[in-house]
Coordinates of C-alpha atoms in Angstrom, one line a residue:
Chain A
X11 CA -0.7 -12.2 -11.6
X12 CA -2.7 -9.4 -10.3
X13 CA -5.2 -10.7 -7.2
X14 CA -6.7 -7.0 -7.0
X15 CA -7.7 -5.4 -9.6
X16 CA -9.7 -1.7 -10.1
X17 CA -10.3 -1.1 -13.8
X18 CA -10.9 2.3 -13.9
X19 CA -7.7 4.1 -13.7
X20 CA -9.5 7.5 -13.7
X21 CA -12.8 8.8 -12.1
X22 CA -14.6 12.5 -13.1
X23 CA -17.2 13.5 -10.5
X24 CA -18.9 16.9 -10.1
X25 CA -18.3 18.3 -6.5
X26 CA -21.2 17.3 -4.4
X27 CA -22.5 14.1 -6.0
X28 CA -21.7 10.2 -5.0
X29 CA -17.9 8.7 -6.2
X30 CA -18.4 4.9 -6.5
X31 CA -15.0 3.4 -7.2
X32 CA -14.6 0.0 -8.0
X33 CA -12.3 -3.4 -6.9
X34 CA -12.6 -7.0 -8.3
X35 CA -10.5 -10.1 -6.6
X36 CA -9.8 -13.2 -7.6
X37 CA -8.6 -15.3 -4.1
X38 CA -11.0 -16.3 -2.7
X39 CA -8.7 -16.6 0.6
X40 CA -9.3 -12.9 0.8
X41 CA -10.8 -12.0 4.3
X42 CA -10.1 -8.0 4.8
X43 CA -9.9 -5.6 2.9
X44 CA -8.9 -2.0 2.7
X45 CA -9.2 1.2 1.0
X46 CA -6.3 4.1 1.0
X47 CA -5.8 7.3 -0.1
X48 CA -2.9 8.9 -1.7
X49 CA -2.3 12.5 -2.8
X50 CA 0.8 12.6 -5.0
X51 CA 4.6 13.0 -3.2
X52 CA 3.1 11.5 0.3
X53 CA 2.3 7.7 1.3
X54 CA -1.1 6.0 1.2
X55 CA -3.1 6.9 4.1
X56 CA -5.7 4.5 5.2
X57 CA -9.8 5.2 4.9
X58 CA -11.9 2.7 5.5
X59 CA -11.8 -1.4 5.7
X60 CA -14.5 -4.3 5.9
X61 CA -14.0 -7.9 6.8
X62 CA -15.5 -10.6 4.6
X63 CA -17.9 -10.9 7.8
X64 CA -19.6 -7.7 6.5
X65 CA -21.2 -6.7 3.9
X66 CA -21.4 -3.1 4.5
X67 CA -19.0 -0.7 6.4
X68 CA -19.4 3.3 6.9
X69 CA -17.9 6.3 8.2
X70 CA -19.0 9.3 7.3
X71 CA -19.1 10.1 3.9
X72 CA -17.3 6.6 3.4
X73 CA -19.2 3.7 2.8
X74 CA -17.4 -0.1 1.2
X75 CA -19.5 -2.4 0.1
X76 CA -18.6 -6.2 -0.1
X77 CA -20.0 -8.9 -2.1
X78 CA -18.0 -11.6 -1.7
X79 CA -20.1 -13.8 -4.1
X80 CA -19.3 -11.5 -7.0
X81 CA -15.2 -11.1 -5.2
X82 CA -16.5 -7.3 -5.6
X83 CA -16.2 -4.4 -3.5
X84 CA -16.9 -0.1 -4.2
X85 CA -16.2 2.3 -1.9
X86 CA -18.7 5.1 -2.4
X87 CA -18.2 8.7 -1.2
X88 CA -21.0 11.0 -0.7
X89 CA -20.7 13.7 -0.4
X90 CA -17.9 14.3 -2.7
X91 CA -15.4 17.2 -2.1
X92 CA -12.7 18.9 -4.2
X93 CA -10.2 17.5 -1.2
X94 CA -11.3 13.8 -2.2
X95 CA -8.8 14.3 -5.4
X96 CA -6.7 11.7 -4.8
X97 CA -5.6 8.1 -6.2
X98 CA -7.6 5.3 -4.0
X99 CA -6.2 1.9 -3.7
X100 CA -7.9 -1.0 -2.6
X101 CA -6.0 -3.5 -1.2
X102 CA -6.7 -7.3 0.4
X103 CA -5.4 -10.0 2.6
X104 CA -5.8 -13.4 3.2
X105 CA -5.4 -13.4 7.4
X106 CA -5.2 -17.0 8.3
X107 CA -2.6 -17.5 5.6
X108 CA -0.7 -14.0 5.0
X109 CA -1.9 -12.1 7.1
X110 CA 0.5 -9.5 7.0
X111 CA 0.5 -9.4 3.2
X112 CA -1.6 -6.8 1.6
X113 CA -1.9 -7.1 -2.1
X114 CA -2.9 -3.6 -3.6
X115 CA -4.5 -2.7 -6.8
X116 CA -3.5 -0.6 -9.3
X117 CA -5.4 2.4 -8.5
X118 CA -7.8 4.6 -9.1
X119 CA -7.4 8.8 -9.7
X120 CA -10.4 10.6 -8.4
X121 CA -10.9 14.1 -9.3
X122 CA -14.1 15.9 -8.0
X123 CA -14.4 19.0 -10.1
X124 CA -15.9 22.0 -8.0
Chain B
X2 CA 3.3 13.7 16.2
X3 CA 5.9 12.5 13.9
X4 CA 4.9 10.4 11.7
X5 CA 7.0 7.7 9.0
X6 CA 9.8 9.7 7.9
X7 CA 12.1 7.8 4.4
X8 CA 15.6 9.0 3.8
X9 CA 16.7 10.0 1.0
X10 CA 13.5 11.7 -0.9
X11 CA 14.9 10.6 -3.9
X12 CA 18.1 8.7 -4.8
X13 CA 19.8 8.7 -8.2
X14 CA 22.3 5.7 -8.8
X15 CA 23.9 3.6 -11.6
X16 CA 23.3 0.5 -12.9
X17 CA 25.7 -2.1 -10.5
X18 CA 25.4 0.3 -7.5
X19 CA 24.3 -0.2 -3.7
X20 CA 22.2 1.3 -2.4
X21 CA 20.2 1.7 1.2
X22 CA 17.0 3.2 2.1
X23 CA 16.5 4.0 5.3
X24 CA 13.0 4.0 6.9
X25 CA 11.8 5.9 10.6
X26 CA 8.7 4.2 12.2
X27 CA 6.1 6.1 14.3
X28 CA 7.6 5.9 17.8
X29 CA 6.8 2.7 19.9
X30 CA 5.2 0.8 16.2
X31 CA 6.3 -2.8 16.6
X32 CA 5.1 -3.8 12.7
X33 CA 7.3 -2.3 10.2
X34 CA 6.9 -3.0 6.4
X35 CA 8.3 -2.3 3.0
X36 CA 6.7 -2.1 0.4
X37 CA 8.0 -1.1 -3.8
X38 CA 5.8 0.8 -5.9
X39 CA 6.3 0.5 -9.6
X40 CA 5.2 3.3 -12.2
X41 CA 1.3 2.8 -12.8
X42 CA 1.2 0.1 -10.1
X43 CA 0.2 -0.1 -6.6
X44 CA 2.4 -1.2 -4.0
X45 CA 3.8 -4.5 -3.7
X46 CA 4.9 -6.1 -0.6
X47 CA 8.6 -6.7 -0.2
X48 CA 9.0 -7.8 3.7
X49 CA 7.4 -7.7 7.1
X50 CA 9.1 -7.2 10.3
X51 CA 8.0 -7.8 13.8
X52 CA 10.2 -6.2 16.2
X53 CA 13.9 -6.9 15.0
X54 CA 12.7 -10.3 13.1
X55 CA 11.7 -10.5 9.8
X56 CA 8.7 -12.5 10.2
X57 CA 8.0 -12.5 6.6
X58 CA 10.5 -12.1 3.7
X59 CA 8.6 -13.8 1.0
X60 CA 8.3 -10.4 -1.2
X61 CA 12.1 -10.1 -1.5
X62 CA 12.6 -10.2 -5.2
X63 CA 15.9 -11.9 -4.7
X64 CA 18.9 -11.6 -3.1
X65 CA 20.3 -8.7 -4.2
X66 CA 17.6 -7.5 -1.7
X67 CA 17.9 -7.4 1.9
X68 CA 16.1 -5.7 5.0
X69 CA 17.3 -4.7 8.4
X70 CA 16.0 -3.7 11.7
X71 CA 18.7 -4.1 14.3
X72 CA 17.1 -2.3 17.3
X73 CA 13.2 -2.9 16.8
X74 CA 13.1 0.7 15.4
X75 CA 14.8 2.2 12.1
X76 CA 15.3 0.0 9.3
X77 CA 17.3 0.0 6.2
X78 CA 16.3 -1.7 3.0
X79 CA 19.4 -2.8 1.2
X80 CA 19.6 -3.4 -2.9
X81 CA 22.8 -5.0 -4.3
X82 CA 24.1 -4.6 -7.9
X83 CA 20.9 -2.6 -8.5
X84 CA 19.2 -3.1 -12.0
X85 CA 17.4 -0.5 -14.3
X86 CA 13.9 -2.6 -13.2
X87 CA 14.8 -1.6 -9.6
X88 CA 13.5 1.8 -10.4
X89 CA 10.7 2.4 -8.5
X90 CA 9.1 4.4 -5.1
X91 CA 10.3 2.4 -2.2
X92 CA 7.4 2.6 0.4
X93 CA 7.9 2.1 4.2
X94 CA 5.0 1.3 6.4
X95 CA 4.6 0.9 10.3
X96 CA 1.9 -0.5 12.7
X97 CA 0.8 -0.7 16.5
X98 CA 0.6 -4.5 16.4
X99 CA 1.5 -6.4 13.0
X100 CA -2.0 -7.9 13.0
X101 CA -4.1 -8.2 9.5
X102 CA -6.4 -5.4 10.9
X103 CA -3.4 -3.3 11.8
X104 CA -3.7 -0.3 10.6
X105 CA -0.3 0.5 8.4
X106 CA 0.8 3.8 8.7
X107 CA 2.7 5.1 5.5
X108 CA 5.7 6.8 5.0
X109 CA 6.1 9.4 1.5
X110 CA 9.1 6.8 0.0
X111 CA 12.0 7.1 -1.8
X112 CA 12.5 7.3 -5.4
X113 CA 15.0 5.4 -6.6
X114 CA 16.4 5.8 -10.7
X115 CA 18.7 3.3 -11.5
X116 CA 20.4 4.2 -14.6

């Protein structure tokens, strides 16, 4: 069964306004969670992550949200950039049980349009 | 400098074949994962090892699977009597420190067709 999900698997954004992608979980074991990157032909590159301590995390033009109560959490990109085109996972783990188990959504495919 | 390099880019077998997939950490990165991306999926963890260990083999599909890192460094994931469902990019990921905030540092993967 599928503990991360993102339900949008595309995303259209005009080049200079906010992205807000989307990730619902179901465990509520999940403490920390993640969001990567990946342009097509290369590996997921990490961005951003937030513990379940948190509610908020930033850097830069990166911001996740958390609301744990909901098992919800967006990353949000503001600016956006043509260079931002790129499929965004968001991934989770539960650290005092699997720690070193990352379970990934589906992802979602950004393109900012210039 | 260097970062995760996966031999071969792409890998083209038949159904029944073995096959190995051979991953290059970033120098001195202790964590070393695989992971297997399926088409329209994201990826799924197969194993986890620490040093040459594998502290965490629960992702293994089943034993026609099989992981290796004899010296702590390179490893080589191993698939046995592959099956069409095998198909799939074969990630490889390595980290500092193996910890849950460990940052995993991803190779491009392999594409394997099993035919």
């Amino acid at each position: 069964d599928q503990q991360v999900k993102q339900n949008s698997p595309s995303l259209s954004v005009q080049e200079g306004r906010i992205s807000i992608l989307n990730c619902d979980y179901t465990n509520s074991m999940f403490d920390y969670f993640l969001w990567y990157k990946k342009y097509p032909a290369e590996g997921p590159t990490f961005l951003i992550s937030i513990s379940s301590i948190k509610d908020k995390n930033e850097d830069g033009r990166f911001t996740v949200f958390l609301n744990k109560s909901a098992k919800h959490l967006s990353l949000h990109i503001v600016p956006s950039q043509p260079g931002d085109s790129a499929v965004y996972f968001c991934a989770a783990s539960a650290t005092a049980y699997t720690g070193n188990q990352f379970y990934f959504g589906t992802g979602t495919s950004l393109t900012v349009i210039p | 400098g260097a970062g995760v390099s996966q031999t071969p880019s792409n890998k083209v077998t038949e159904k029944g074949k073995y096959v190995e997939l051979r991953c290059d950490p970033i120098s001195g990165h202790t964590a070393l994962y695989w992971y297997r991306q399926s088409l329209g999926q994201g990826p799924e963890f197969l194993i986890y090892f620490q040093g040459t260990g594998a502290a965490d083999d629960s992702g293994l599909p089943n034993d026609r699977f099989f992981a290796v890192r004899p010296e702590g460094s390179v490893s080589t994931l191993k698939i046995q009597r592959t099956e069409r469902g095998d198909s799939a990019v074969y990630l490889c990921a390595s980290g500092t420190s193996g910890g849950a905030a460990d940052t995993q540092y991803f190779g491009p993967g392999t594409r394997l067709t099993v035919l």
